[in-house]
Coordinates of C-alpha atoms in Angstrom, one line a residue:
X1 CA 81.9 76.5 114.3
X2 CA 81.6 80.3 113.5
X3 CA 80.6 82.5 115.9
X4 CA 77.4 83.9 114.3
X5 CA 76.0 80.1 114.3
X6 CA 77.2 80.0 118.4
X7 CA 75.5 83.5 118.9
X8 CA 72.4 82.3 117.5
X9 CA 72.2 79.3 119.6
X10 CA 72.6 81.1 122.8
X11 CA 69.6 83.4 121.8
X12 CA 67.5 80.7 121.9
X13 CA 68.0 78.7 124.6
X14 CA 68.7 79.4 128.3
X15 CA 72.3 80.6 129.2
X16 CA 72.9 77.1 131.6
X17 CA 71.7 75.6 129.1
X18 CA 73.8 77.1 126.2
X19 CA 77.3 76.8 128.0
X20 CA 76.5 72.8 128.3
X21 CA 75.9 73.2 124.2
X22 CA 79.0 74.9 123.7
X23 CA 80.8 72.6 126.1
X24 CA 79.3 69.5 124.0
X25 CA 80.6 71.0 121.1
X26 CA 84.4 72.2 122.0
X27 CA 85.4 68.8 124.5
X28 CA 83.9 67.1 126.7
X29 CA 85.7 69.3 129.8
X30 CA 83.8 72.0 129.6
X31 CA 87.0 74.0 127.8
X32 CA 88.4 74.2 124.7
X33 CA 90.8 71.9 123.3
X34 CA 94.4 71.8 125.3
X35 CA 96.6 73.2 122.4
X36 CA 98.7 69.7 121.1
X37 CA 102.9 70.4 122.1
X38 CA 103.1 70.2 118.7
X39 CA 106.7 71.5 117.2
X40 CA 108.3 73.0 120.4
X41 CA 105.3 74.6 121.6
X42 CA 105.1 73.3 125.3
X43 CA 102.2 73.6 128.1
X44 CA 103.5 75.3 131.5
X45 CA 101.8 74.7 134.8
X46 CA 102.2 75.7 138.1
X47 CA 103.0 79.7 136.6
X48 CA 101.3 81.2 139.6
X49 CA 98.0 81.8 141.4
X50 CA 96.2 81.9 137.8
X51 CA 93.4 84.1 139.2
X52 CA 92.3 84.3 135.8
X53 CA 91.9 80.4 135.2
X54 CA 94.1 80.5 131.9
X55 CA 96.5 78.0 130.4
X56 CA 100.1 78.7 129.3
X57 CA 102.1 77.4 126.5
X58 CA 105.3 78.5 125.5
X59 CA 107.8 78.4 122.3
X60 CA 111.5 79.2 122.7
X61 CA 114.1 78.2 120.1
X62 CA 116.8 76.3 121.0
X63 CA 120.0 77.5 122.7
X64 CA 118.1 81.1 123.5
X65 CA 120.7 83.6 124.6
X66 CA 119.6 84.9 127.9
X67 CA 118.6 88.9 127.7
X68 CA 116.6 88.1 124.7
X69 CA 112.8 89.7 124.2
X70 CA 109.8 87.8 125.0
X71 CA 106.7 88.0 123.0
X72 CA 103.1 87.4 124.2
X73 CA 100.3 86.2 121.6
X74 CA 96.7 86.5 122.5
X75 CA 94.5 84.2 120.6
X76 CA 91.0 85.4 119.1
X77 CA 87.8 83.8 119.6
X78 CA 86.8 80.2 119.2
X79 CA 90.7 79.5 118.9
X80 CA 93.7 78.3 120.8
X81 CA 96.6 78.7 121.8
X82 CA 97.8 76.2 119.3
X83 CA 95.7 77.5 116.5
X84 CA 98.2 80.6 116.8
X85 CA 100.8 78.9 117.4
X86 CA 100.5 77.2 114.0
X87 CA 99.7 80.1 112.0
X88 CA 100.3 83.4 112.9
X89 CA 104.2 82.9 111.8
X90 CA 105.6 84.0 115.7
X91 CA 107.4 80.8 116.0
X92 CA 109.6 81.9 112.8
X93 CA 110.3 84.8 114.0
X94 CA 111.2 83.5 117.2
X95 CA 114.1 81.0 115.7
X96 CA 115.0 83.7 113.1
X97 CA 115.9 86.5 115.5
X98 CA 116.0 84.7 119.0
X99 CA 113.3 85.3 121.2
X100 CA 110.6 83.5 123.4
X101 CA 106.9 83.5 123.1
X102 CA 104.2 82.8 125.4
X103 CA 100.8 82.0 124.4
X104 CA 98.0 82.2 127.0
X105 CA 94.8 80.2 126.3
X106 CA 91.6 81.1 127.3
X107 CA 88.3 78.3 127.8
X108 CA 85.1 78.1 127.2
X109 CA 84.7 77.9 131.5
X110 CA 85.8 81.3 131.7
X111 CA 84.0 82.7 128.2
X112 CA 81.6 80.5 126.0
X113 CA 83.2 81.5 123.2
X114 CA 86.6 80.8 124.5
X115 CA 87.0 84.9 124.5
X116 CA 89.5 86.8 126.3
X117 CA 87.8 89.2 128.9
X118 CA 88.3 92.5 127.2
X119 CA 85.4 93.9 128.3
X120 CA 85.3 92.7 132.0
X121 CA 86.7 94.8 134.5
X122 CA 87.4 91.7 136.6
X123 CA 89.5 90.2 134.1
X124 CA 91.3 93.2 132.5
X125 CA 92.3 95.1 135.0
X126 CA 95.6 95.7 136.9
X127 CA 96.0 93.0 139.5
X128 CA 92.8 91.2 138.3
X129 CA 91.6 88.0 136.8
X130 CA 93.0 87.3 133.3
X131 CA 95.2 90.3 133.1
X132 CA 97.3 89.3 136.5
X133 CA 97.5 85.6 135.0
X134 CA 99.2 86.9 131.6
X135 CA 101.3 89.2 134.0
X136 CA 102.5 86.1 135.8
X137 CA 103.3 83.8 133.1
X138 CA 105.4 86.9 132.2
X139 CA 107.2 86.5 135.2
X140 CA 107.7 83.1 134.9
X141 CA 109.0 83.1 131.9
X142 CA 111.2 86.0 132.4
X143 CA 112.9 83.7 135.3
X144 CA 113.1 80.2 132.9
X145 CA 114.6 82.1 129.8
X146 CA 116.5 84.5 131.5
X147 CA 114.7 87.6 129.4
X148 CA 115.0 91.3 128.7
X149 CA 112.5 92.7 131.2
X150 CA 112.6 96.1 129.1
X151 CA 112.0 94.2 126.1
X152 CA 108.6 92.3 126.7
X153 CA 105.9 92.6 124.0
X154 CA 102.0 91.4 123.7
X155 CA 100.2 91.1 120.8
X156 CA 96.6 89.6 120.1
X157 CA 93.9 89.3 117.4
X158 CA 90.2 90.0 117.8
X159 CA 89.8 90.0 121.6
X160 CA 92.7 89.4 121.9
X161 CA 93.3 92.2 121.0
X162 CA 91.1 94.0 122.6
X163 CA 92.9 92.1 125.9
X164 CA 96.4 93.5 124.3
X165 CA 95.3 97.0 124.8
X166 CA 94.0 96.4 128.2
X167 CA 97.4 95.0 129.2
X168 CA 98.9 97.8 127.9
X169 CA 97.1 100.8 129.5
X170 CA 97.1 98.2 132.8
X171 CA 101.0 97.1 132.4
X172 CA 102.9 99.7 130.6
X173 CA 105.6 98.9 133.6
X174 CA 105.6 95.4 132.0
X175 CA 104.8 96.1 128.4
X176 CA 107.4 98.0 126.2
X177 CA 105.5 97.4 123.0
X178 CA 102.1 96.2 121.9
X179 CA 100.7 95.2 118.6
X180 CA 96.4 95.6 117.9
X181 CA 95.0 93.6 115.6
X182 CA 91.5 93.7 114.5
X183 CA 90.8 94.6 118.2
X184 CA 89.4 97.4 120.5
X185 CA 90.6 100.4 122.1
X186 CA 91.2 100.2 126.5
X187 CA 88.8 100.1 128.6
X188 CA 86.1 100.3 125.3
X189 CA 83.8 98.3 127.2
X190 CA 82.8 97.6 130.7
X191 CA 80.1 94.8 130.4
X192 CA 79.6 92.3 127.1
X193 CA 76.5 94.1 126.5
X194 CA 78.7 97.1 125.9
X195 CA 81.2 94.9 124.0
X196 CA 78.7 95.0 120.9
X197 CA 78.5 98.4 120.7
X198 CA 82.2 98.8 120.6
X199 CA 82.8 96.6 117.8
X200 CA 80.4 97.9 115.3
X201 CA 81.3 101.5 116.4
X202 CA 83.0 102.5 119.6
X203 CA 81.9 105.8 121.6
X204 CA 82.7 108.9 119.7
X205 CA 85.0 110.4 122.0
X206 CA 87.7 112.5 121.3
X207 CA 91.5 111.7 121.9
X208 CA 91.9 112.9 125.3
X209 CA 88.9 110.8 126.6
X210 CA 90.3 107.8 125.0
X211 CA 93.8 109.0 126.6
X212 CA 91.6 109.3 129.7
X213 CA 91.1 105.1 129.9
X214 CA 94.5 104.3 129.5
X215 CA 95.8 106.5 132.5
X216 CA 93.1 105.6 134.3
X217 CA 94.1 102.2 134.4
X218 CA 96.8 102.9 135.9
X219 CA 96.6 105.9 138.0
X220 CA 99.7 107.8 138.8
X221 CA 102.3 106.2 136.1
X222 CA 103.7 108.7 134.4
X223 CA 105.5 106.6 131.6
X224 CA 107.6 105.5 129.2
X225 CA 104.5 104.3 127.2
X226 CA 104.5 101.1 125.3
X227 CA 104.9 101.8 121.4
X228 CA 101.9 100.8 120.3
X229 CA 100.9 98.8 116.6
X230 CA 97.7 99.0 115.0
X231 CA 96.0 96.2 112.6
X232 CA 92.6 96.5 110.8
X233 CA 91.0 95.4 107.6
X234 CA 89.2 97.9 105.9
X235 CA 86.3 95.4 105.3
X236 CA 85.9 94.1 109.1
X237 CA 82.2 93.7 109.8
X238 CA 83.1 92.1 113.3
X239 CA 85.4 94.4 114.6
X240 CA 84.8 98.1 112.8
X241 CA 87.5 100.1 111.2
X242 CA 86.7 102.6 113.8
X243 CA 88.0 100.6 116.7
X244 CA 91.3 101.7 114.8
X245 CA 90.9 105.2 114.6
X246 CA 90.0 105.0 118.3
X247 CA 93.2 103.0 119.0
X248 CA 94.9 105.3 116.7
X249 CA 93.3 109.2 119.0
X250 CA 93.8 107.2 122.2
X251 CA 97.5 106.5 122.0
X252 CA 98.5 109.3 119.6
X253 CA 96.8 111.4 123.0
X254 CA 98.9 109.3 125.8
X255 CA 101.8 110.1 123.5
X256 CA 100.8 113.5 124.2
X257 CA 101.3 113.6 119.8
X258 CA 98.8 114.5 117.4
X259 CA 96.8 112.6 115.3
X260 CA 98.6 113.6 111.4
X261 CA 100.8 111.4 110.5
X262 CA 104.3 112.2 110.3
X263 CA 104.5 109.8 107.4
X264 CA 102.4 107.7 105.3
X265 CA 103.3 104.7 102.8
X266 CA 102.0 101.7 101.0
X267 CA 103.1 98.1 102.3
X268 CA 102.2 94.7 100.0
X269 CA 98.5 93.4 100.5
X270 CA 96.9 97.1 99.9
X271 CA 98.6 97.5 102.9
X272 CA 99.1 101.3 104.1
X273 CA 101.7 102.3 106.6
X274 CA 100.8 105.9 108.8
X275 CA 103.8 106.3 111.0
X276 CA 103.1 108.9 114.3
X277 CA 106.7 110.2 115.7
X278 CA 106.9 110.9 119.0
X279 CA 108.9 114.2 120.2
X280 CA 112.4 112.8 119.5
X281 CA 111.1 111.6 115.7
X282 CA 111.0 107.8 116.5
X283 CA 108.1 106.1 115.8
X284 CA 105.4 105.7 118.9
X285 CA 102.6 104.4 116.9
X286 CA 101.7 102.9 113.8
X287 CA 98.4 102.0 111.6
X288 CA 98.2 99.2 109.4
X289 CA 95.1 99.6 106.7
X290 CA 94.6 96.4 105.1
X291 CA 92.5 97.4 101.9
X292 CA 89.4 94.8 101.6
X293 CA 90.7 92.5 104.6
X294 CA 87.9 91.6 106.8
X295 CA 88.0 90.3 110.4
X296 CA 91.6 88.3 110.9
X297 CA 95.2 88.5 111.7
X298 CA 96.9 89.3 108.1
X299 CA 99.5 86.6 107.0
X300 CA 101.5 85.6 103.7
X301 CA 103.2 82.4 103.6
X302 CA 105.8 81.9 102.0
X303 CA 109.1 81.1 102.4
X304 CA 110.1 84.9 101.7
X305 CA 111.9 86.8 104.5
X306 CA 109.2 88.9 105.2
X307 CA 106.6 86.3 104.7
X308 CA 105.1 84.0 107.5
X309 CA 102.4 81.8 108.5
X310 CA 99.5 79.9 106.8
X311 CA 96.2 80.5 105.7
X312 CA 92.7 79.5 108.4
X313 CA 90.0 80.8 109.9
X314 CA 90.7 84.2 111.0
X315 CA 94.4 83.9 109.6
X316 CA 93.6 85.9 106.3
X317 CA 95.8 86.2 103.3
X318 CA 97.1 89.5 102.5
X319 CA 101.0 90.7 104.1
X320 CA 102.9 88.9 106.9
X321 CA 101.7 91.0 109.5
X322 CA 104.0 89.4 112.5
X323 CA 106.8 90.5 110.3
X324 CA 106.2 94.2 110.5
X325 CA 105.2 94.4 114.0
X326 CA 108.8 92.5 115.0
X327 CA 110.4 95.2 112.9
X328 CA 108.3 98.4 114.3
X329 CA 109.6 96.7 118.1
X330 CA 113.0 96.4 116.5
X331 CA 113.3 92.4 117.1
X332 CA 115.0 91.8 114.1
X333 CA 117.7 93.8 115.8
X334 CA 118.4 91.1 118.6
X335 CA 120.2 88.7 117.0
X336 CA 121.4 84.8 118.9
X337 CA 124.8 84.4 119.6
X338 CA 125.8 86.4 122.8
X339 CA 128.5 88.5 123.8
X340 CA 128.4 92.4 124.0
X341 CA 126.6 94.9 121.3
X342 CA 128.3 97.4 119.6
X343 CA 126.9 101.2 121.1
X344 CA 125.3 102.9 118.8
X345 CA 127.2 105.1 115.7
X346 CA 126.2 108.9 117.3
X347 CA 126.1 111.9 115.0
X348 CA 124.3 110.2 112.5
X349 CA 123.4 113.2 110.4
X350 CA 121.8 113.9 106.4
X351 CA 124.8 115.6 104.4
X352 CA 122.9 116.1 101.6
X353 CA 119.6 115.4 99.4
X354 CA 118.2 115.3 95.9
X355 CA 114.8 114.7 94.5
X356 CA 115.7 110.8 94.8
X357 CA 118.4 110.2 96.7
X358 CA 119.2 111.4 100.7
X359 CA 123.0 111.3 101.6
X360 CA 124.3 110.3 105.4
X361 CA 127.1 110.3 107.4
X362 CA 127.7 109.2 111.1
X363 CA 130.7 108.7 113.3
X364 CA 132.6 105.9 113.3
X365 CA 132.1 103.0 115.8
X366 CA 135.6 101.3 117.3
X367 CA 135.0 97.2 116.4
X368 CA 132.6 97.6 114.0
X369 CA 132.6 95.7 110.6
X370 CA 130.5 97.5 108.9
X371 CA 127.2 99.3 109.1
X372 CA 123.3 98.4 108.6
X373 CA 121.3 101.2 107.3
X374 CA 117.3 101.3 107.8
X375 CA 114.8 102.9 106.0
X376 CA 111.1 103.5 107.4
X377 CA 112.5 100.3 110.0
X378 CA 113.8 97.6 107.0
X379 CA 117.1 97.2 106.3
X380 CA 118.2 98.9 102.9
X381 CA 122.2 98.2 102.6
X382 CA 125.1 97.5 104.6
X383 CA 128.5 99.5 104.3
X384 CA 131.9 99.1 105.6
X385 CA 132.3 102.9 105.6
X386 CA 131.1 105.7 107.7
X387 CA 128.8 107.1 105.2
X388 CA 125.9 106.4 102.8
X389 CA 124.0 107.2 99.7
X390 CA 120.4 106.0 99.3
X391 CA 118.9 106.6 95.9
X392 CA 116.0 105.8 93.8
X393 CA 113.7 107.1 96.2
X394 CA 110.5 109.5 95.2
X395 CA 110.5 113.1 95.3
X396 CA 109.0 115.2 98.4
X397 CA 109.1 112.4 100.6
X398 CA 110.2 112.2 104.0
X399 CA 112.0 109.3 105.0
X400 CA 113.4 108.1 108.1
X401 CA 116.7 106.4 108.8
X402 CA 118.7 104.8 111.5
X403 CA 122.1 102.9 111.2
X404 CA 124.0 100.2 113.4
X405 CA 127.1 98.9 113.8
X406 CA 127.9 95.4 112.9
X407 CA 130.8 93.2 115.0
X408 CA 132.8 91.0 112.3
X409 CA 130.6 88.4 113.7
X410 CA 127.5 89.7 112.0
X411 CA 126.8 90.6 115.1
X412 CA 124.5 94.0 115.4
X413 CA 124.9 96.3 118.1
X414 CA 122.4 98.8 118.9
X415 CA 120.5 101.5 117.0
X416 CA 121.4 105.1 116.6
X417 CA 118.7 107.7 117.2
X418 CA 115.9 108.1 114.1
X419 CA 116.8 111.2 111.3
X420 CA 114.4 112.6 108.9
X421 CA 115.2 113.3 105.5
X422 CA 113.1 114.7 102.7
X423 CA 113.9 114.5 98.9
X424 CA 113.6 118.0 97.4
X425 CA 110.7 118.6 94.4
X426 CA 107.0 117.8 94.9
X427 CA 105.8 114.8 95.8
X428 CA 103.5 112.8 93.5
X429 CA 99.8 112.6 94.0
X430 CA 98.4 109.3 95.0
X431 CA 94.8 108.4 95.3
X432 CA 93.0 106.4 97.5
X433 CA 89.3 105.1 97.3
X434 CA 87.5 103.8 100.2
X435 CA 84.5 103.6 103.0
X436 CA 84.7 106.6 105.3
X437 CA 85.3 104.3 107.7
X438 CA 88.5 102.6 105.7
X439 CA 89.5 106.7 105.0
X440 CA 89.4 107.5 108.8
X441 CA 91.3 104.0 109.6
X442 CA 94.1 104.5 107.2
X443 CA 94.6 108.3 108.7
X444 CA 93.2 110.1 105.5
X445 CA 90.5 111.5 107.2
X446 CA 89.0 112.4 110.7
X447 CA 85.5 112.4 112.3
X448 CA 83.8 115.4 114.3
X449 CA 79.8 114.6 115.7
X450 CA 79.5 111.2 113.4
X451 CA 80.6 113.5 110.3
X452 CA 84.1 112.3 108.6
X453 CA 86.2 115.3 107.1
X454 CA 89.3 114.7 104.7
X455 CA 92.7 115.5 106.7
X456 CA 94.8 118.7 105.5
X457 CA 91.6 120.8 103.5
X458 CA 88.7 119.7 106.1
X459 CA 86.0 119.0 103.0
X460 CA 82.9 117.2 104.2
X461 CA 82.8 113.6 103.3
X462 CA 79.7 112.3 104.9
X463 CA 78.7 109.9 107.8
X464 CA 80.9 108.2 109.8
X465 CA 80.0 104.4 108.2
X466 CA 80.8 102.2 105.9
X467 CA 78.3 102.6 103.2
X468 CA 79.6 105.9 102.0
X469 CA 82.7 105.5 99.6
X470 CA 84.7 108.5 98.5
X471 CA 88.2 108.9 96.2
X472 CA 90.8 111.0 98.0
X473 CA 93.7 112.7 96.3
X474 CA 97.0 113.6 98.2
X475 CA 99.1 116.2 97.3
X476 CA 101.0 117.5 99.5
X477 CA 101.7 114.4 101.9
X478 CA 99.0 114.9 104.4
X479 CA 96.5 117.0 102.7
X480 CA 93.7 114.9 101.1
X481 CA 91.0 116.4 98.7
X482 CA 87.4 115.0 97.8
X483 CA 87.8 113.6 94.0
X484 CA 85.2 111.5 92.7
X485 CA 85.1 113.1 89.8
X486 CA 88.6 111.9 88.6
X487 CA 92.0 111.1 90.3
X488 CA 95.1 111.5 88.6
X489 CA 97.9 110.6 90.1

């Protein structure tokens, strides 16, 4: 049943009276469905105290290497663990580059909408309810699989998300990574009548008051931060693009980075990329602007390596989301097998540059087969020698490249620091038409006092909403221009 129709019932009849509806309609228990251990995906009990009353379940592929990641999915709203289980693609991910998951479920006895507690501070706080139950399964499942403690990730859809970025700002001890889909900035809300407000519009605060909530949460830490992911349809009605801008201000600001991106490109599904470096040039965030997506977790199945999961309810086709959020943690990097990683080539350096080509070099690593070069964080060739030329690429752009040694195995070792490169002439103009809100989402624009203002030459676009639609023009990277009146790019 979709939310709206639930919403509606609860207005009308008394609260007691509604969660006994809702409890008719999802089970008999008074919770939602268990999620089926269906296809490896297993039920835990017995994790820990479970202050927050939540159930785990758990994938791992068989014969997991120990010192492996561990990811944590949140589910959204009126779904289960199973639901994304099933098909948000984690599970082939998780066989494809060797990692656990672990899904928490929430119940309709703790929400009547089965909804994580985002917007409860006795659920989503350090050492509290629903938050200190996810933290435990953690635990737990760091001690049964043996797993990289600096290498645990959560991700979630919809409150889920909204619960991710709680965790986060709560956990960044426990967290090295988190992924936002369709969800809300920390600490947005405090009560669920706030929890409306935030997700057709949060506050408009500026970055260091959203900074302000996530080091508030846990007072004293003084980092590393978790690298932080953001998701959001340009046509969510549920969960406004601006949730994403606010994600975007309040980590960008507990990054202590600004909020222009250091580079911006297009993805499949409409999809565009803006990258936020941190001081050492790796990226520390990243927005994802779905063009015309409304409120889901973007997939694209297919059998394709960087497609995954299927089609439902809140699973919306557009680009494999789970993909590109393994990649920006660098997942695809751990690969089964065991033994010891090659270190990472050092003096990874650009020799030279044209208008569509960038030329590197870095030194040699003892034991090492060959080399995997990455562009933007996918994989572009592989070279037995110490060098490399990458061409075709587009004039005036920067892009960003690491490289890693491979054992004769196949075997990767680990990364080498991040290096910019730009190709030399001017970069073409591209031209982008959307809602304020989509414009502000996708980093082409910000907001000051509800009004939205094209990034780079500051020209007034209008209210901050979703009914005004202007055409952008960029040229250079970064520096937008009102043109409704024609775009050529």
């Amino acid at each position: 049943m979709r939310p709206s129709i639930l919403r509606r019932l609860f207005r009308r009849v008394a609260p007691t009276a509604a969660l006994a509806l809702v409890t008719a309609m999802l089970g008999a228990t008074g919770a939602a469905p268990p999620a089926a251990a269906a296809g490896g995906l297993q039920q835990v009990t017995g994790f820990g105290s479970n202050p927050g009353n939540l159930q785990m379940y758990e994938y791992a592929p068989a014969s997991l290497p120990a010192n492996a990641p561990l990811v944590v999915a949140l589910h959204g709203c009126t779904q289960t663990a199973n639901a994304y289980y099933t098909n948000s693609g984690w599970p082939k991910y998780a066989d494809l580059w060797g990692f656990a998951v672990v899904f928490p479920q929430t119940t309709a006895a703790n929400n009547a909408l089965s909804c994580f507690g985002w917007f409860d501070p006795a659920e989503d706080g350090r050492g509290r309810g629903e938050a200190a139950s996810i933290v435990q399964m953690v635990e737990y499942a760091k001690q049964q699989y043996g797993s990289d403690s600096r290498r645990v990730y959560v991700t979630g859809l919809s409150a889920g998300g909204g619960m991710t970025a709680d965790l986060l700002a709560a956990y960044p001890d426990v967290f090295a990574g988190g992924s936002v889909a369709s969800g809300l900035p920390a600490q947005c809300a405090t009560s669920q009548a706030g929890a409306s407000g935030c997700q057709t519009g949060p506050q408009k605060l500026t970055p260091a008051q959203w900074g302000d909530k996530v080091r508030g949460a846990h007072p004293g830490y003084a980092g590393p931060w978790p690298r932080v992911a953001i998701w959001q349809g340009s046509a969510d009605y549920t969960v406004h693009p601006a949730n994403a801008t606010a994600l975007r201000d309040q980590w960008t600001d507990v990054w202590g980075i600004g909020q222009t991106p250091s580079a911006t490109d297009s993805l499949p599904g409409g999809t565009t990329r803006s990258v936020y470096d941190d001081a050492s040039g790796n990226p520390a965030v990243v927005t994802y602007s779905v063009s015309g997506m409304g409120h889901g977790l973007a997939v694209s199945p297919g059998s394709g390596a960087e497609q995954c999961g299927t089609t439902a309810a809140y699973f919306l086709n557009a680009i494999c989301s789970t993909y590109h959020t393994g990649v920006f943690w660098g997942l695809d990097r751990d690969v089964p097998g065991g033994g010891e990683q090659l270190p990472a080539p050092s003096g990874l350096r650009v020799t030279g540059v044209t208008a569509d080509s960038v030329s590197l070099a870095w030194d040699a690593v003892a034991g090492a087969d060959s080399y995997a070069v990455r562009r933007d964080g996918a994989e572009v060739a592989t070279t037995a020698s110490a060098s490399y030329t990458d061409p075709g690429l587009t004039a005036g752009t920067a892009y960003r490249y690491t490289v890693t040694a491979v054992d004769g195995s196949g075997t990767p070792g680990t990364a080498s620091p991040q290096v910019t490169a730009t190709t030399t002439g001017a970069a073409p103009a591209r031209c982008f038409t959307a809602t304020n809100y989509a414009q502000v989402a996708a980093g082409r624009a910000h907001t000051t006092g509800g009004l939205v203002y094209a990034d780079g030459s500051d020209q007034d676009m209008g209210l901050y909403n979703v009914f005004v639609t202007h055409t952008l023009r960029e040229s250079p990277a970064g520096y937008f221009v009102i043109a409704d009146t024609g775009c050529t790019a």
